[in-house]
């Protein structure tokens, strides 16, 4: 494993740019587990668990809440906890150290905005399934998204028993109908602008030394992993690095230019960061 870390570090050090792909394995490493009924979920949503039978965050995100006050009660509590109160974690600090001053782009299905909150440039992030800090018309009567982070903080401060005051419930400025968080639900407005920026980035580094760094993406992932593997196959100078615990999959056609790091994401990024800092071990 240590030899592999050294090899990957050399690839990154010699790269013209790094394309980061990240999925829920990174969120879990940061302590955000969308599927788990764990201690953190109990502390944050224990009352909603007992009232509605809520089993995990993901279920709450997709739920049809009885009222808008309850819908925004759930969302504002979630956003306040994981975005408003968010402090950069060691794993994100290490990732920033590893990238250093290289040009980069982030493709992620994670909606919690931790890349932005850690100082990654918003114009270099493509959130494939939207994000938690913007909202849109639930009927998609028009294609604009609106930031609501400040509103979320106001809602979270005023929320009682899972409900926000009716006066804080947002309405669509165009049709007056309900709003929803800009995530991949029904009527989702696709992230076309950031997708175009990703395409421009790939064009800029076509034929160059591009390192594709995949963080916590399950081996079956079609949304991000499959396109990244195709990109690795198509780009002659590309290197493909996948970091995941117990789930490393590298197809034969790109094996020569790839490296799989099977282990704890936080530990591996920490060791890569140490390589940059010129330390060993
Ligand atoms: Zn509308």
PDB file of C-alpha atoms and ligand atoms in Angstrom:
ATOM      1  CA  UNK A   1       0.000   0.000   0.000  1.00  0.00           C
ATOM      2  CA  UNK A   2       2.792   2.446   0.869  1.00  0.00           C
ATOM      3  CA  UNK A   3       4.378   1.925  -2.550  1.00  0.00           C
ATOM      4  CA  UNK A   4       0.999   2.646  -4.136  1.00  0.00           C
ATOM      5  CA  UNK A   5       0.609   5.858  -2.120  1.00  0.00           C
ATOM      6  CA  UNK A   6       4.035   6.993  -3.313  1.00  0.00           C
ATOM      7  CA  UNK A   7       3.167   6.127  -6.913  1.00  0.00           C
ATOM      8  CA  UNK A   8      -0.135   8.006  -6.766  1.00  0.00           C
ATOM      9  CA  UNK A   9       1.539  10.999  -5.177  1.00  0.00           C
ATOM     10  CA  UNK A  10       4.077  11.110  -8.024  1.00  0.00           C
ATOM     11  CA  UNK A  11       1.243  11.036 -10.554  1.00  0.00           C
ATOM     12  CA  UNK A  12      -0.528  13.920  -8.817  1.00  0.00           C
ATOM     13  CA  UNK A  13       2.697  15.879  -8.393  1.00  0.00           C
ATOM     14  CA  UNK A  14       3.445  15.558 -12.101  1.00  0.00           C
ATOM     15  CA  UNK A  15      -0.107  16.208 -13.290  1.00  0.00           C
ATOM     16  CA  UNK A  16      -1.322  19.219 -15.261  1.00  0.00           C
ATOM     17  CA  UNK A  17      -4.688  18.996 -13.516  1.00  0.00           C
ATOM     18  CA  UNK A  18      -6.741  16.790 -11.205  1.00  0.00           C
ATOM     19  CA  UNK A  19     -10.321  15.754 -11.795  1.00  0.00           C
ATOM     20  CA  UNK A  20     -11.900  14.807  -8.464  1.00  0.00           C
ATOM     21  CA  UNK A  21     -14.927  12.524  -8.436  1.00  0.00           C
ATOM     22  CA  UNK A  22     -16.680  12.120  -5.091  1.00  0.00           C
ATOM     23  CA  UNK A  23     -19.715  10.287  -3.835  1.00  0.00           C
ATOM     24  CA  UNK A  24     -21.268   9.282  -0.543  1.00  0.00           C
ATOM     25  CA  UNK A  25     -18.184   7.398   0.701  1.00  0.00           C
ATOM     26  CA  UNK A  26     -16.607  10.822   1.211  1.00  0.00           C
ATOM     27  CA  UNK A  27     -19.682  12.113   3.055  1.00  0.00           C
ATOM     28  CA  UNK A  28     -19.622   9.089   5.354  1.00  0.00           C
ATOM     29  CA  UNK A  29     -15.939   9.700   6.081  1.00  0.00           C
ATOM     30  CA  UNK A  30     -16.936  13.218   7.119  1.00  0.00           C
ATOM     31  CA  UNK A  31     -19.631  11.880   9.441  1.00  0.00           C
ATOM     32  CA  UNK A  32     -22.663  12.422   7.205  1.00  0.00           C
ATOM     33  CA  UNK A  33     -24.446   9.136   6.583  1.00  0.00           C
ATOM     34  CA  UNK A  34     -27.608   9.515   4.503  1.00  0.00           C
ATOM     35  CA  UNK A  35     -28.729   5.910   4.902  1.00  0.00           C
ATOM     36  CA  UNK A  36     -27.997   5.249   8.567  1.00  0.00           C
ATOM     37  CA  UNK A  37     -30.224   5.174  11.602  1.00  0.00           C
ATOM     38  CA  UNK A  38     -27.230   5.836  13.841  1.00  0.00           C
ATOM     39  CA  UNK A  39     -26.514   7.841  16.977  1.00  0.00           C
ATOM     40  CA  UNK A  40     -26.118  11.124  15.074  1.00  0.00           C
ATOM     41  CA  UNK A  41     -29.461  10.560  13.343  1.00  0.00           C
ATOM     42  CA  UNK A  42     -31.110   9.831  16.681  1.00  0.00           C
ATOM     43  CA  UNK A  43     -29.714  13.024  18.192  1.00  0.00           C
ATOM     44  CA  UNK A  44     -30.692  15.189  15.233  1.00  0.00           C
ATOM     45  CA  UNK A  45     -34.003  13.648  14.170  1.00  0.00           C
ATOM     46  CA  UNK A  46     -35.079  11.409  17.065  1.00  0.00           C
ATOM     47  CA  UNK A  47     -38.372  13.313  17.475  1.00  0.00           C
ATOM     48  CA  UNK A  48     -39.224  12.952  13.762  1.00  0.00           C
ATOM     49  CA  UNK A  49     -38.258   9.284  13.915  1.00  0.00           C
ATOM     50  CA  UNK A  50     -40.901   8.697  16.553  1.00  0.00           C
ATOM     51  CA  UNK A  51     -43.505  10.999  15.026  1.00  0.00           C
ATOM     52  CA  UNK A  52     -43.264   9.918  11.368  1.00  0.00           C
ATOM     53  CA  UNK A  53     -41.300   6.656  11.468  1.00  0.00           C
ATOM     54  CA  UNK A  54     -38.402   8.373   9.683  1.00  0.00           C
ATOM     55  CA  UNK A  55     -35.546   5.874   9.296  1.00  0.00           C
ATOM     56  CA  UNK A  56     -32.736   7.912   7.740  1.00  0.00           C
ATOM     57  CA  UNK A  57     -31.886  11.306   6.232  1.00  0.00           C
ATOM     58  CA  UNK A  58     -32.390  10.106   2.663  1.00  0.00           C
ATOM     59  CA  UNK A  59     -35.943   9.070   3.444  1.00  0.00           C
ATOM     60  CA  UNK A  60     -36.686  12.504   4.896  1.00  0.00           C
ATOM     61  CA  UNK A  61     -35.251  14.193   1.815  1.00  0.00           C
ATOM     62  CA  UNK A  62     -37.575  12.313  -0.509  1.00  0.00           C
ATOM     63  CA  UNK A  63     -40.604  12.293   1.827  1.00  0.00           C
ATOM     64  CA  UNK A  64     -43.956  13.828   0.990  1.00  0.00           C
ATOM     65  CA  UNK A  65     -44.321  15.895   4.150  1.00  0.00           C
ATOM     66  CA  UNK A  66     -47.918  16.574   5.272  1.00  0.00           C
ATOM     67  CA  UNK A  67     -47.360  20.348   5.240  1.00  0.00           C
ATOM     68  CA  UNK A  68     -44.850  22.872   3.907  1.00  0.00           C
ATOM     69  CA  UNK A  69     -44.106  23.889   7.505  1.00  0.00           C
ATOM     70  CA  UNK A  70     -42.995  20.322   8.288  1.00  0.00           C
ATOM     71  CA  UNK A  71     -41.080  19.931   5.016  1.00  0.00           C
ATOM     72  CA  UNK A  72     -39.019  23.040   5.702  1.00  0.00           C
ATOM     73  CA  UNK A  73     -38.737  22.057   9.360  1.00  0.00           C
ATOM     74  CA  UNK A  74     -36.897  18.895   8.318  1.00  0.00           C
ATOM     75  CA  UNK A  75     -34.777  20.579   5.659  1.00  0.00           C
ATOM     76  CA  UNK A  76     -33.755  23.592   7.714  1.00  0.00           C
ATOM     77  CA  UNK A  77     -32.669  21.388  10.606  1.00  0.00           C
ATOM     78  CA  UNK A  78     -30.648  19.233   8.191  1.00  0.00           C
ATOM     79  CA  UNK A  79     -29.041  22.197   6.445  1.00  0.00           C
ATOM     80  CA  UNK A  80     -28.316  24.037   9.691  1.00  0.00           C
ATOM     81  CA  UNK A  81     -26.577  20.978  11.124  1.00  0.00           C
ATOM     82  CA  UNK A  82     -24.565  19.872   8.077  1.00  0.00           C
ATOM     83  CA  UNK A  83     -23.966  23.203   6.293  1.00  0.00           C
ATOM     84  CA  UNK A  84     -24.545  26.133   8.674  1.00  0.00           C
ATOM     85  CA  UNK A  85     -22.602  24.565  11.546  1.00  0.00           C
ATOM     86  CA  UNK A  86     -20.141  22.750   9.301  1.00  0.00           C
ATOM     87  CA  UNK A  87     -16.457  22.943  10.167  1.00  0.00           C
ATOM     88  CA  UNK A  88     -13.850  21.770   7.688  1.00  0.00           C
ATOM     89  CA  UNK A  89     -12.852  18.189   8.483  1.00  0.00           C
ATOM     90  CA  UNK A  90      -9.342  16.748   8.419  1.00  0.00           C
ATOM     91  CA  UNK A  91     -10.148  14.710   5.321  1.00  0.00           C
ATOM     92  CA  UNK A  92     -11.098  17.864   3.387  1.00  0.00           C
ATOM     93  CA  UNK A  93      -8.023  19.750   4.666  1.00  0.00           C
ATOM     94  CA  UNK A  94      -5.882  16.842   3.496  1.00  0.00           C
ATOM     95  CA  UNK A  95      -7.571  16.830   0.096  1.00  0.00           C
ATOM     96  CA  UNK A  96      -6.823  20.550  -0.294  1.00  0.00           C
ATOM     97  CA  UNK A  97      -3.197  19.921   0.663  1.00  0.00           C
ATOM     98  CA  UNK A  98      -2.949  17.121  -1.898  1.00  0.00           C
ATOM     99  CA  UNK A  99      -4.365  19.305  -4.685  1.00  0.00           C
ATOM    100  CA  UNK A 100      -2.188  22.276  -3.687  1.00  0.00           C
ATOM    101  CA  UNK A 101      -2.125  24.865  -6.459  1.00  0.00           C
ATOM    102  CA  UNK A 102      -2.959  22.420  -9.272  1.00  0.00           C
ATOM    103  CA  UNK A 103      -5.892  23.208 -11.471  1.00  0.00           C
ATOM    104  CA  UNK A 104      -8.807  20.928 -10.589  1.00  0.00           C
ATOM    105  CA  UNK A 105     -12.465  20.213 -11.122  1.00  0.00           C
ATOM    106  CA  UNK A 106     -14.883  18.413  -8.803  1.00  0.00           C
ATOM    107  CA  UNK A 107     -17.712  16.160  -9.985  1.00  0.00           C
ATOM    108  CA  UNK A 108     -19.887  14.971  -7.140  1.00  0.00           C
ATOM    109  CA  UNK A 109     -23.268  13.529  -6.347  1.00  0.00           C
ATOM    110  CA  UNK A 110     -22.945  14.908  -2.810  1.00  0.00           C
ATOM    111  CA  UNK A 111     -25.376  17.759  -2.226  1.00  0.00           C
ATOM    112  CA  UNK A 112     -24.162  19.047   1.140  1.00  0.00           C
ATOM    113  CA  UNK A 113     -21.873  21.740  -0.362  1.00  0.00           C
ATOM    114  CA  UNK A 114     -18.842  20.782   1.727  1.00  0.00           C
ATOM    115  CA  UNK A 115     -16.455  21.413  -1.182  1.00  0.00           C
ATOM    116  CA  UNK A 116     -17.703  25.022  -1.445  1.00  0.00           C
ATOM    117  CA  UNK A 117     -17.717  25.431   2.334  1.00  0.00           C
ATOM    118  CA  UNK A 118     -14.079  24.274   2.442  1.00  0.00           C
ATOM    119  CA  UNK A 119     -13.005  26.866  -0.111  1.00  0.00           C
ATOM    120  CA  UNK A 120     -13.102  24.913  -3.373  1.00  0.00           C
ATOM    121  CA  UNK A 121     -14.164  27.345  -6.115  1.00  0.00           C
ATOM    122  CA  UNK A 122     -17.911  27.085  -6.861  1.00  0.00           C
ATOM    123  CA  UNK A 123     -17.210  27.450 -10.600  1.00  0.00           C
ATOM    124  CA  UNK A 124     -15.015  24.338 -10.426  1.00  0.00           C
ATOM    125  CA  UNK A 125     -17.686  22.108  -8.909  1.00  0.00           C
ATOM    126  CA  UNK A 126     -20.356  20.147 -10.745  1.00  0.00           C
ATOM    127  CA  UNK A 127     -22.990  18.841  -8.340  1.00  0.00           C
ATOM    128  CA  UNK A 128     -24.635  16.288 -10.589  1.00  0.00           C
ATOM    129  CA  UNK A 129     -27.720  15.872  -8.424  1.00  0.00           C
ATOM    130  CA  UNK A 130     -28.045  19.476  -7.262  1.00  0.00           C
ATOM    131  CA  UNK A 131     -27.258  20.794  -3.793  1.00  0.00           C
ATOM    132  CA  UNK A 132     -28.860  21.495  -0.440  1.00  0.00           C
ATOM    133  CA  UNK A 133     -28.250  25.235  -0.339  1.00  0.00           C
ATOM    134  CA  UNK A 134     -30.313  26.242  -3.348  1.00  0.00           C
ATOM    135  CA  UNK A 135     -34.022  25.866  -4.016  1.00  0.00           C
ATOM    136  CA  UNK A 136     -36.291  25.983  -7.039  1.00  0.00           C
ATOM    137  CA  UNK A 137     -39.968  26.140  -7.950  1.00  0.00           C
ATOM    138  CA  UNK A 138     -41.423  22.706  -7.128  1.00  0.00           C
ATOM    139  CA  UNK A 139     -43.466  22.845 -10.341  1.00  0.00           C
ATOM    140  CA  UNK A 140     -40.434  24.093 -12.315  1.00  0.00           C
ATOM    141  CA  UNK A 141     -42.482  26.943 -13.784  1.00  0.00           C
ATOM    142  CA  UNK A 142     -39.161  28.630 -14.533  1.00  0.00           C
ATOM    143  CA  UNK A 143     -35.523  27.474 -14.557  1.00  0.00           C
ATOM    144  CA  UNK A 144     -33.871  29.611 -11.914  1.00  0.00           C
ATOM    145  CA  UNK A 145     -32.431  28.403  -8.604  1.00  0.00           C
ATOM    146  CA  UNK A 146     -32.306  30.540  -5.465  1.00  0.00           C
ATOM    147  CA  UNK A 147     -29.919  30.404  -2.512  1.00  0.00           C
ATOM    148  CA  UNK A 148     -31.681  29.764   0.787  1.00  0.00           C
ATOM    149  CA  UNK A 149     -28.816  29.206   3.275  1.00  0.00           C
ATOM    150  CA  UNK A 150     -29.677  32.322   5.259  1.00  0.00           C
ATOM    151  CA  UNK A 151     -33.376  31.468   5.252  1.00  0.00           C
ATOM    152  CA  UNK A 152     -32.470  27.965   6.451  1.00  0.00           C
ATOM    153  CA  UNK A 153     -30.679  29.460   9.459  1.00  0.00           C
ATOM    154  CA  UNK A 154     -33.694  31.659  10.266  1.00  0.00           C
ATOM    155  CA  UNK A 155     -36.013  28.689   9.895  1.00  0.00           C
ATOM    156  CA  UNK A 156     -33.817  26.443  12.039  1.00  0.00           C
ATOM    157  CA  UNK A 157     -33.749  29.088  14.780  1.00  0.00           C
ATOM    158  CA  UNK A 158     -37.555  29.411  14.711  1.00  0.00           C
ATOM    159  CA  UNK A 159     -38.438  25.735  14.195  1.00  0.00           C
ATOM    160  CA  UNK A 160     -40.461  24.071  16.936  1.00  0.00           C
ATOM    161  CA  UNK A 161     -41.491  20.423  17.039  1.00  0.00           C
ATOM    162  CA  UNK A 162     -40.411  19.916  13.437  1.00  0.00           C
ATOM    163  CA  UNK A 163     -42.392  22.869  12.034  1.00  0.00           C
ATOM    164  CA  UNK A 164     -41.283  26.291  10.886  1.00  0.00           C
ATOM    165  CA  UNK A 165     -43.579  29.336  11.215  1.00  0.00           C
ATOM    166  CA  UNK A 166     -45.861  29.719   8.169  1.00  0.00           C
ATOM    167  CA  UNK A 167     -44.454  33.184   7.548  1.00  0.00           C
ATOM    168  CA  UNK A 168     -41.042  31.691   6.727  1.00  0.00           C
ATOM    169  CA  UNK A 169     -42.310  29.144   4.165  1.00  0.00           C
ATOM    170  CA  UNK A 170     -40.903  30.192   0.759  1.00  0.00           C
ATOM    171  CA  UNK A 171     -43.160  30.608  -2.278  1.00  0.00           C
ATOM    172  CA  UNK A 172     -42.175  30.667  -5.929  1.00  0.00           C
ATOM    173  CA  UNK A 173     -41.635  34.302  -6.965  1.00  0.00           C
ATOM    174  CA  UNK A 174     -43.130  33.539 -10.398  1.00  0.00           C
ATOM    175  CA  UNK A 175     -46.168  31.285  -9.815  1.00  0.00           C
ATOM    176  CA  UNK A 176     -46.614  31.569  -6.040  1.00  0.00           C
ATOM    177  CA  UNK A 177     -46.513  27.778  -5.642  1.00  0.00           C
ATOM    178  CA  UNK A 178     -44.348  25.742  -3.257  1.00  0.00           C
ATOM    179  CA  UNK A 179     -40.572  25.663  -3.542  1.00  0.00           C
ATOM    180  CA  UNK A 180     -38.327  22.638  -3.102  1.00  0.00           C
ATOM    181  CA  UNK A 181     -34.656  22.068  -2.433  1.00  0.00           C
ATOM    182  CA  UNK A 182     -32.690  21.906  -5.676  1.00  0.00           C
ATOM    183  CA  UNK A 183     -31.906  18.202  -5.579  1.00  0.00           C
ATOM    184  CA  UNK A 184     -32.722  15.489  -8.055  1.00  0.00           C
ATOM    185  CA  UNK A 185     -36.417  15.141  -7.286  1.00  0.00           C
ATOM    186  CA  UNK A 186     -39.333  15.482  -9.686  1.00  0.00           C
ATOM    187  CA  UNK A 187     -38.984  18.634 -11.857  1.00  0.00           C
ATOM    188  CA  UNK A 188     -35.262  18.928 -11.079  1.00  0.00           C
ATOM    189  CA  UNK A 189     -33.536  21.739 -12.977  1.00  0.00           C
ATOM    190  CA  UNK A 190     -30.365  20.130 -14.411  1.00  0.00           C
ATOM    191  CA  UNK A 191     -26.991  21.703 -13.646  1.00  0.00           C
ATOM    192  CA  UNK A 192     -26.258  22.502 -17.291  1.00  0.00           C
ATOM    193  CA  UNK A 193     -23.921  25.440 -16.658  1.00  0.00           C
ATOM    194  CA  UNK A 194     -21.589  23.500 -14.391  1.00  0.00           C
ATOM    195  CA  UNK A 195     -21.730  20.557 -16.771  1.00  0.00           C
ATOM    196  CA  UNK A 196     -20.559  22.889 -19.553  1.00  0.00           C
ATOM    197  CA  UNK A 197     -17.733  24.143 -17.333  1.00  0.00           C
ATOM    198  CA  UNK A 198     -16.654  20.542 -16.766  1.00  0.00           C
ATOM    199  CA  UNK A 199     -16.656  19.941 -20.525  1.00  0.00           C
ATOM    200  CA  UNK A 200     -14.523  23.062 -21.036  1.00  0.00           C
ATOM    201  CA  UNK A 201     -12.097  21.802 -18.360  1.00  0.00           C
ATOM    202  CA  UNK A 202     -11.831  18.409 -20.093  1.00  0.00           C
ATOM    203  CA  UNK A 203     -11.243  20.109 -23.429  1.00  0.00           C
ATOM    204  CA  UNK A 204      -8.522  22.285 -21.896  1.00  0.00           C
ATOM    205  CA  UNK A 205      -6.700  19.222 -20.536  1.00  0.00           C
ATOM    206  CA  UNK A 206      -7.351  16.924 -23.466  1.00  0.00           C
ATOM    207  CA  UNK A 207      -4.120  15.039 -24.205  1.00  0.00           C
ATOM    208  CA  UNK A 208      -2.483  16.461 -21.062  1.00  0.00           C
ATOM    209  CA  UNK A 209      -1.475  14.714 -17.855  1.00  0.00           C
ATOM    210  CA  UNK A 210      -4.800  14.491 -16.081  1.00  0.00           C
ATOM    211  CA  UNK A 211      -5.168  12.584 -12.814  1.00  0.00           C
ATOM    212  CA  UNK A 212      -8.665  11.306 -12.163  1.00  0.00           C
ATOM    213  CA  UNK A 213      -9.032  10.955  -8.397  1.00  0.00           C
ATOM    214  CA  UNK A 214     -12.096   9.023  -7.348  1.00  0.00           C
ATOM    215  CA  UNK A 215     -13.116   9.293  -3.691  1.00  0.00           C
ATOM    216  CA  UNK A 216     -15.639   6.990  -2.064  1.00  0.00           C
ATOM    217  CA  UNK A 217     -17.592   5.972  -5.146  1.00  0.00           C
ATOM    218  CA  UNK A 218     -19.155   2.502  -5.099  1.00  0.00           C
ATOM    219  CA  UNK A 219     -18.006   0.130  -7.830  1.00  0.00           C
ATOM    220  CA  UNK A 220     -21.438  -0.061  -9.448  1.00  0.00           C
ATOM    221  CA  UNK A 221     -21.887   3.718  -9.663  1.00  0.00           C
ATOM    222  CA  UNK A 222     -23.083   4.612 -13.170  1.00  0.00           C
ATOM    223  CA  UNK A 223     -23.578   8.322 -12.599  1.00  0.00           C
ATOM    224  CA  UNK A 224     -19.956   9.297 -11.930  1.00  0.00           C
ATOM    225  CA  UNK A 225     -17.688   6.246 -11.924  1.00  0.00           C
ATOM    226  CA  UNK A 226     -18.663   4.897 -15.349  1.00  0.00           C
ATOM    227  CA  UNK A 227     -17.991   8.218 -17.172  1.00  0.00           C
ATOM    228  CA  UNK A 228     -14.690   8.665 -15.282  1.00  0.00           C
ATOM    229  CA  UNK A 229     -13.525   5.191 -16.319  1.00  0.00           C
ATOM    230  CA  UNK A 230     -14.462   5.940 -19.943  1.00  0.00           C
ATOM    231  CA  UNK A 231     -12.547   9.218 -19.725  1.00  0.00           C
ATOM    232  CA  UNK A 232      -9.501   7.381 -18.347  1.00  0.00           C
ATOM    233  CA  UNK A 233      -9.678   4.956 -21.275  1.00  0.00           C
ATOM    234  CA  UNK A 234     -10.025   7.722 -23.865  1.00  0.00           C
ATOM    235  CA  UNK A 235      -7.298  10.061 -22.572  1.00  0.00           C
ATOM    236  CA  UNK A 236      -3.841   8.680 -23.458  1.00  0.00           C
ATOM    237  CA  UNK A 237      -1.961  10.540 -20.697  1.00  0.00           C
ATOM    238  CA  UNK A 238      -4.616  10.179 -17.995  1.00  0.00           C
ATOM    239  CA  UNK A 239      -4.079   8.366 -14.711  1.00  0.00           C
ATOM    240  CA  UNK A 240      -6.981   6.854 -12.845  1.00  0.00           C
ATOM    241  CA  UNK A 241      -6.935   6.552  -9.056  1.00  0.00           C
ATOM    242  CA  UNK A 242      -9.810   5.069  -7.110  1.00  0.00           C
ATOM    243  CA  UNK A 243      -9.909   5.254  -3.322  1.00  0.00           C
ATOM    244  CA  UNK A 244     -12.542   3.230  -1.538  1.00  0.00           C
ATOM    245  CA  UNK A 245     -12.844   0.830   1.353  1.00  0.00           C
ATOM    246  CA  UNK A 246     -13.292  -2.736   0.113  1.00  0.00           C
ATOM    247  CA  UNK A 247     -14.746  -1.705  -3.246  1.00  0.00           C
ATOM    248  CA  UNK A 248     -12.052  -1.310  -5.849  1.00  0.00           C
ATOM    249  CA  UNK A 249     -12.998  -1.922  -9.439  1.00  0.00           C
ATOM    250  CA  UNK A 250     -10.682  -1.181 -12.355  1.00  0.00           C
ATOM    251  CA  UNK A 251     -11.484  -2.587 -15.805  1.00  0.00           C
ATOM    252  CA  UNK A 252      -8.690  -4.393 -17.671  1.00  0.00           C
ATOM    253  CA  UNK A 253      -8.428  -1.827 -20.456  1.00  0.00           C
ATOM    254  CA  UNK A 254      -7.225   0.917 -18.078  1.00  0.00           C
ATOM    255  CA  UNK A 255      -5.354  -1.211 -15.526  1.00  0.00           C
ATOM    256  CA  UNK A 256      -1.932  -0.083 -16.791  1.00  0.00           C
ATOM    257  CA  UNK A 257      -2.678   3.575 -16.057  1.00  0.00           C
ATOM    258  CA  UNK A 258      -4.639   3.001 -12.857  1.00  0.00           C
ATOM    259  CA  UNK A 259      -4.136   2.494  -9.171  1.00  0.00           C
ATOM    260  CA  UNK A 260      -6.693   1.334  -6.625  1.00  0.00           C
ATOM    261  CA  UNK A 261      -6.188   2.328  -2.999  1.00  0.00           C
ATOM    262  CA  UNK A 262      -8.311   0.025  -0.882  1.00  0.00           C
ATOM    263  CA  UNK A 263      -8.641   1.412   2.623  1.00  0.00           C
ATOM    264  CA  UNK A 264      -9.917   4.162   4.848  1.00  0.00           C
ATOM    265  CA  UNK A 265     -10.378   7.327   2.789  1.00  0.00           C
ATOM    266  CA  UNK A 266      -9.326   9.669   5.613  1.00  0.00           C
ATOM    267  CA  UNK A 267      -6.144   7.721   6.272  1.00  0.00           C
ATOM    268  CA  UNK A 268      -5.196   7.473   2.593  1.00  0.00           C
ATOM    269  CA  UNK A 269      -5.715  11.192   1.950  1.00  0.00           C
ATOM    270  CA  UNK A 270      -3.751  11.974   5.088  1.00  0.00           C
ATOM    271  CA  UNK A 271      -0.841   9.891   3.834  1.00  0.00           C
ATOM    272  CA  UNK A 272      -1.002  11.558   0.415  1.00  0.00           C
ATOM    273  CA  UNK A 273      -1.023  14.966   2.122  1.00  0.00           C
ATOM    274  CA  UNK A 274       2.059  13.920   4.102  1.00  0.00           C
ATOM    275  CA  UNK A 275       3.800  13.041   0.845  1.00  0.00           C
ATOM    276  CA  UNK A 276       3.229  16.612  -0.303  1.00  0.00           C
ATOM    277  CA  UNK A 277       4.521  17.944   2.994  1.00  0.00           C
ATOM    278  CA  UNK A 278       7.698  15.971   2.337  1.00  0.00           C
ATOM    279  CA  UNK A 279       7.247  13.637   5.265  1.00  0.00           C
ATOM    280  CA  UNK A 280       7.195   9.871   5.133  1.00  0.00           C
ATOM    281  CA  UNK A 281       5.346   7.089   6.897  1.00  0.00           C
TER     282      UNK A 281
HETATM  283 ZN1  LIG B   1     -43.195  28.549  -9.945  1.00  0.00          ZN
END
